[in-house]
Coordinates of N, CA and C in Angstrom, one line a residue:
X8 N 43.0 14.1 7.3 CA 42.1 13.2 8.0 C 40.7 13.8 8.1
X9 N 40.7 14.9 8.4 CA 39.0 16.3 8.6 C 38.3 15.7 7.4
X10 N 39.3 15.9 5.9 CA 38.4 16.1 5.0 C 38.2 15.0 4.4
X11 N 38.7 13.5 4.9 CA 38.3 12.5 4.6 C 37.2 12.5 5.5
X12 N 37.0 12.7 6.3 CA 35.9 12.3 7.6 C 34.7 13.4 6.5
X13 N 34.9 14.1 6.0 CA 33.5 15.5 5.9 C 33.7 14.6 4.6
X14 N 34.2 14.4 3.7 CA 33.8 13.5 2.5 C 32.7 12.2 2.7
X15 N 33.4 11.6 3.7 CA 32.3 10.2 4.3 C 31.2 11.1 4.6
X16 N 30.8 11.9 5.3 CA 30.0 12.3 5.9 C 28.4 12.8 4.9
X17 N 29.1 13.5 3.7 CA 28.6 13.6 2.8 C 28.4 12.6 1.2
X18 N 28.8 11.5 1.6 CA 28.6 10.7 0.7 C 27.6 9.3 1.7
X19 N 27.3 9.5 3.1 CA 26.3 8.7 3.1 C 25.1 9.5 3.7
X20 N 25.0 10.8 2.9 CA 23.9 11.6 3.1 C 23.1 10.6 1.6
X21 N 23.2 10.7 0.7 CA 22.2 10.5 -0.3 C 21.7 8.6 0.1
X22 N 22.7 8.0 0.9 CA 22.3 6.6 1.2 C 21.7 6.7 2.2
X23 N 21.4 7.6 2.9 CA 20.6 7.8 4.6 C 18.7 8.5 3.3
X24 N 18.9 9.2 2.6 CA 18.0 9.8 1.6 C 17.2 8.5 0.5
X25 N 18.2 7.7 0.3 CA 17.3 6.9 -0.5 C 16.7 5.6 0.7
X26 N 17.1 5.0 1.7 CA 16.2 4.5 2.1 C 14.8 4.7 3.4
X27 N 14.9 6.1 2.7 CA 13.7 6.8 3.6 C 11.9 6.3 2.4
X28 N 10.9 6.3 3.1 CA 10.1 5.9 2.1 C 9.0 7.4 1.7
X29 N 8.8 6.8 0.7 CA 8.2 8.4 0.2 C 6.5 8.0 0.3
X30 N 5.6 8.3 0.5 CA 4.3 8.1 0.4 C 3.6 9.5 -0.4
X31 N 2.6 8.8 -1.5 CA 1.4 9.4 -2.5 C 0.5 10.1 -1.2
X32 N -0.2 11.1 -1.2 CA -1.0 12.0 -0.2 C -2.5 10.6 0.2
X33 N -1.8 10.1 1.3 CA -3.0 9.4 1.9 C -4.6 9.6 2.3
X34 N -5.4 9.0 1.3 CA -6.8 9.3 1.2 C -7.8 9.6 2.6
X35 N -8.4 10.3 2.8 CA -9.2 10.2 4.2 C -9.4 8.8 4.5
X36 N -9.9 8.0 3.1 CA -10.4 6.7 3.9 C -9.5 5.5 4.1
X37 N -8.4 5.9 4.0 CA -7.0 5.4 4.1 C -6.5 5.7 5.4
X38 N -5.6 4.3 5.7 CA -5.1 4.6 6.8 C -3.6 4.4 5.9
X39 N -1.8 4.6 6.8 CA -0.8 4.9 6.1 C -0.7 3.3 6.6
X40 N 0.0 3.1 5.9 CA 0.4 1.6 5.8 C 2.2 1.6 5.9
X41 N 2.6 0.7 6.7 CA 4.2 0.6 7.2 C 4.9 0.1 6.5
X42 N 6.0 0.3 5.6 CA 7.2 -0.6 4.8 C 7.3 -2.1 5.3
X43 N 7.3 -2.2 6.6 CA 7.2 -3.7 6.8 C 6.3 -4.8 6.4
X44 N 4.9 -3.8 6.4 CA 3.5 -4.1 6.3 C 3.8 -5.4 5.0
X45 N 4.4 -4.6 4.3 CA 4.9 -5.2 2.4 C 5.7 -6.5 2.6
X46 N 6.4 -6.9 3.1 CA 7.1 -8.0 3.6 C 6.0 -8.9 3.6
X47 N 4.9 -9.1 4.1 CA 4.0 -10.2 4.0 C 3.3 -10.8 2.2
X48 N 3.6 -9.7 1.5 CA 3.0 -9.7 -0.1 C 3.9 -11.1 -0.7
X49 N 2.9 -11.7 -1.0 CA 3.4 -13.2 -1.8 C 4.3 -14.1 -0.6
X50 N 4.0 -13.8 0.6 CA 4.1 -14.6 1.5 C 3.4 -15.6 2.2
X51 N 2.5 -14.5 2.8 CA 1.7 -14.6 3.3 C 0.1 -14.6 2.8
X52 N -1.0 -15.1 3.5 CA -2.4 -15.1 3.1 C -3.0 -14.8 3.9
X53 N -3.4 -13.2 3.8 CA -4.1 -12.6 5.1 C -5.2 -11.5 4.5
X54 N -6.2 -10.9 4.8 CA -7.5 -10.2 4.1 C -6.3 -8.9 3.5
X55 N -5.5 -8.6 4.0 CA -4.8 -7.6 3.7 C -4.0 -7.7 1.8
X56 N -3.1 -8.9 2.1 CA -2.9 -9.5 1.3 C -3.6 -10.1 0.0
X57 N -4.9 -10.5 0.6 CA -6.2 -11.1 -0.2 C -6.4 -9.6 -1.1
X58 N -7.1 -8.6 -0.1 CA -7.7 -7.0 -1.1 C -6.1 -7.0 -2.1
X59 N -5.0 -7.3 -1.6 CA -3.9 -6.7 -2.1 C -3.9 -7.2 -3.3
X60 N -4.5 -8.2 -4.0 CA -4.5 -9.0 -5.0 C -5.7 -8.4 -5.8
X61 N -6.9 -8.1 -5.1 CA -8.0 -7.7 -5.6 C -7.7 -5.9 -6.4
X62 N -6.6 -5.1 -5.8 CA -6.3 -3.8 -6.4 C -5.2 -3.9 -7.3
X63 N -4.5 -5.1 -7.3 CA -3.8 -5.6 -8.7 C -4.4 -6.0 -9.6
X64 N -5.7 -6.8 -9.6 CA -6.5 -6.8 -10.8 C -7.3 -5.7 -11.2
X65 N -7.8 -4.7 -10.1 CA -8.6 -3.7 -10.6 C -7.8 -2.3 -11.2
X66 N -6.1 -2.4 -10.8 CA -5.6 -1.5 -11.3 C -4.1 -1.6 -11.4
X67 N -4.4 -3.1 -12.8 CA -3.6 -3.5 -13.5 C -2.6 -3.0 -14.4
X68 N -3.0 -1.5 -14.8 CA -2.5 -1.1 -15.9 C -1.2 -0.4 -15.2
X69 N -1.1 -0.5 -14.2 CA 0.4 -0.4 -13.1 C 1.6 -1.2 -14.1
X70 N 2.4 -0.8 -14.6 CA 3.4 -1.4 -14.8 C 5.0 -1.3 -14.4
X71 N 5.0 -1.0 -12.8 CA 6.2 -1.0 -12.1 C 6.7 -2.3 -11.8
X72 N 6.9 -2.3 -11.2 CA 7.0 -3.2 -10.4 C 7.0 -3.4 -9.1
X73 N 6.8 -4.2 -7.7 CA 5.9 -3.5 -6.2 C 5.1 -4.8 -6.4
X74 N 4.6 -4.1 -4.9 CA 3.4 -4.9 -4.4 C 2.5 -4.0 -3.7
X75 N 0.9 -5.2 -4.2 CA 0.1 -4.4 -3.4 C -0.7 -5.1 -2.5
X76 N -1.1 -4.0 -1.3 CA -2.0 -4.7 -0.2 C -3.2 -3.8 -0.2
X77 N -3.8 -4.2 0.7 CA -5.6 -3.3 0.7 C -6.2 -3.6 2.0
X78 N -6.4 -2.5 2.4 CA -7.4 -2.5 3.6 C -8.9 -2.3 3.6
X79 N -9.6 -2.6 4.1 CA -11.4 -2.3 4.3 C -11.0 -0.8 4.3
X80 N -11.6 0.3 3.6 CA -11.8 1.1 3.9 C -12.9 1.9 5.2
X81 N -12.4 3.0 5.8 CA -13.2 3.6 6.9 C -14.5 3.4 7.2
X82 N -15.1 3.7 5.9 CA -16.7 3.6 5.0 C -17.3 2.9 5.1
X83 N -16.5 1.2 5.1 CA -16.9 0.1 4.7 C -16.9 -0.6 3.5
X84 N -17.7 -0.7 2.7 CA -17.5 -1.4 1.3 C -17.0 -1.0 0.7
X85 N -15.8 -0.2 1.2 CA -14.4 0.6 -0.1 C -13.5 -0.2 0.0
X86 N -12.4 -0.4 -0.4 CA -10.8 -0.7 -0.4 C -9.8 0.6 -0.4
X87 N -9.1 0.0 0.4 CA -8.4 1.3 -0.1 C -6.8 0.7 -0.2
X88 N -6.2 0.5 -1.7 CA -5.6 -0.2 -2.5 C -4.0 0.9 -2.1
X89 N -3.3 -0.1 -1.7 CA -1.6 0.6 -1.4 C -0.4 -0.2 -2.1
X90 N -0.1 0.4 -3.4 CA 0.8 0.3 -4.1 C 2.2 0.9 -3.7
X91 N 3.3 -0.1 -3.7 CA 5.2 0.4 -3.0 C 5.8 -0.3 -4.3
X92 N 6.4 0.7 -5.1 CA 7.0 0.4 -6.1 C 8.8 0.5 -5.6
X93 N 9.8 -0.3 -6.6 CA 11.0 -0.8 -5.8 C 11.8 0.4 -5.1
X94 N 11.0 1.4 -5.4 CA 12.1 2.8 -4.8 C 11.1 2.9 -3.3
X95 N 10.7 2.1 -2.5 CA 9.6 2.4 -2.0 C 9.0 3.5 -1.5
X96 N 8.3 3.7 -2.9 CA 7.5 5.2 -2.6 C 5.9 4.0 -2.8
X97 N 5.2 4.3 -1.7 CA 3.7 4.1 -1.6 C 2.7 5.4 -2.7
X98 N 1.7 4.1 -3.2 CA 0.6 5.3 -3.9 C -0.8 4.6 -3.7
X99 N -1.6 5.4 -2.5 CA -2.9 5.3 -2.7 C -3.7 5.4 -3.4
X100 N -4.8 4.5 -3.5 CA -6.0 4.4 -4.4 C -7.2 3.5 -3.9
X101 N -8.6 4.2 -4.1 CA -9.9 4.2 -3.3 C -10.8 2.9 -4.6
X102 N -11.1 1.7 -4.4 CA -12.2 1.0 -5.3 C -12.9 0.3 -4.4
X103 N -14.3 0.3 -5.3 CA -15.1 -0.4 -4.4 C -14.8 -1.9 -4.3
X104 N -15.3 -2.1 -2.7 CA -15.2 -3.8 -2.5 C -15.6 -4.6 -3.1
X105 N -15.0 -6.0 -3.2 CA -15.3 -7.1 -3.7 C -16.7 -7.0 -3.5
X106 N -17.7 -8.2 -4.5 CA -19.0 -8.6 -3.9 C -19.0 -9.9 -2.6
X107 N -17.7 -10.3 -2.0 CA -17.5 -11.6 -1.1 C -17.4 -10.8 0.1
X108 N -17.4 -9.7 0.1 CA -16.5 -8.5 1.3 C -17.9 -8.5 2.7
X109 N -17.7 -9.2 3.4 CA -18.8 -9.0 4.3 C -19.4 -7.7 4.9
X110 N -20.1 -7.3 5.1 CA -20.2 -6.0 5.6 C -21.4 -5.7 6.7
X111 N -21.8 -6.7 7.6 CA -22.4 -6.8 8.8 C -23.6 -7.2 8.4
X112 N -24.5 -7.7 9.6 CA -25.8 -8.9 9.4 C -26.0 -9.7 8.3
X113 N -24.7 -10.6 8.0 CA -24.9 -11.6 7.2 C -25.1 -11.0 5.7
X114 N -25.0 -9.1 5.7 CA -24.9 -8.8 4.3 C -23.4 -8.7 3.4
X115 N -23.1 -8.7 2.2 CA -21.8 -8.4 1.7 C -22.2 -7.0 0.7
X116 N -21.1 -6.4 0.1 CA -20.7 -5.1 0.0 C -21.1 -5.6 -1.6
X117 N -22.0 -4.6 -2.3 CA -22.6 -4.3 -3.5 C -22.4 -3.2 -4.2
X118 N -21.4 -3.1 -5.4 CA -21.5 -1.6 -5.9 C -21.0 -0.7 -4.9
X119 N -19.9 -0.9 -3.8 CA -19.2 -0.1 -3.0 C -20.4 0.3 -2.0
X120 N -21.2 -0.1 -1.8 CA -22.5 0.2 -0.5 C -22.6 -1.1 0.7
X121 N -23.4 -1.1 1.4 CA -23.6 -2.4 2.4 C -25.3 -2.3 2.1
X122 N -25.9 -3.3 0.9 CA -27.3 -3.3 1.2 C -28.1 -3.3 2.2

């Protein structure tokens, strides 16, 4: 009975290990983004969601499979693009904002700057 019990015990170590999530070294102008956060991708329509679309076109050549979202970066007219592929391990990545990206007194974000 012990060594059925230490056998279970060690056989849901690697299933306690895979649904931990792994995260890429998060950029200064990055904030960490939450596994649940990703639940809204192709759900939902929110700026999050919106940039998340704008870092699948700008870094297309991704061919996992995942979803991506995007925050305003710190700076302002950055993104900062968060890709969770199906093992969910997160990988950050820094591009400049859309030209629609508001960025205060009625200006929008140009070449990653606020004119």
């Amino acid at each position: 009975m012990i060594v059925t019990g230490i056998f279970l015990l060690f056989a849901a170590v690697p299933l306690v290990s895979v649904a931990e999530d792994t995260t890429s070294a998060v950029p200064d102008e990055c904030m960490k983004i939450s596994l649940e956060s990703f639940g809204a991708v192709n759900c939902q329509t929110s700026l999050t969601t919106m940039l998340g679309e704008w870092c699948s076109t700008i870094f297309s050549r991704r061919k996992e499979k995942g979803g991506w979202l995007g925050t305003v970066g710190k700076s302002g007219c950055k993104v900062c693009c968060v890709f969770k592929n199906e093992n969910n391990t997160q990988f950050y990545q820094i591009t400049k904002a859309p030209r629609s990206l508001p960025c205060g007194n009625g200006k929008f974000c140009k070449d990653g700057s606020c004119p």
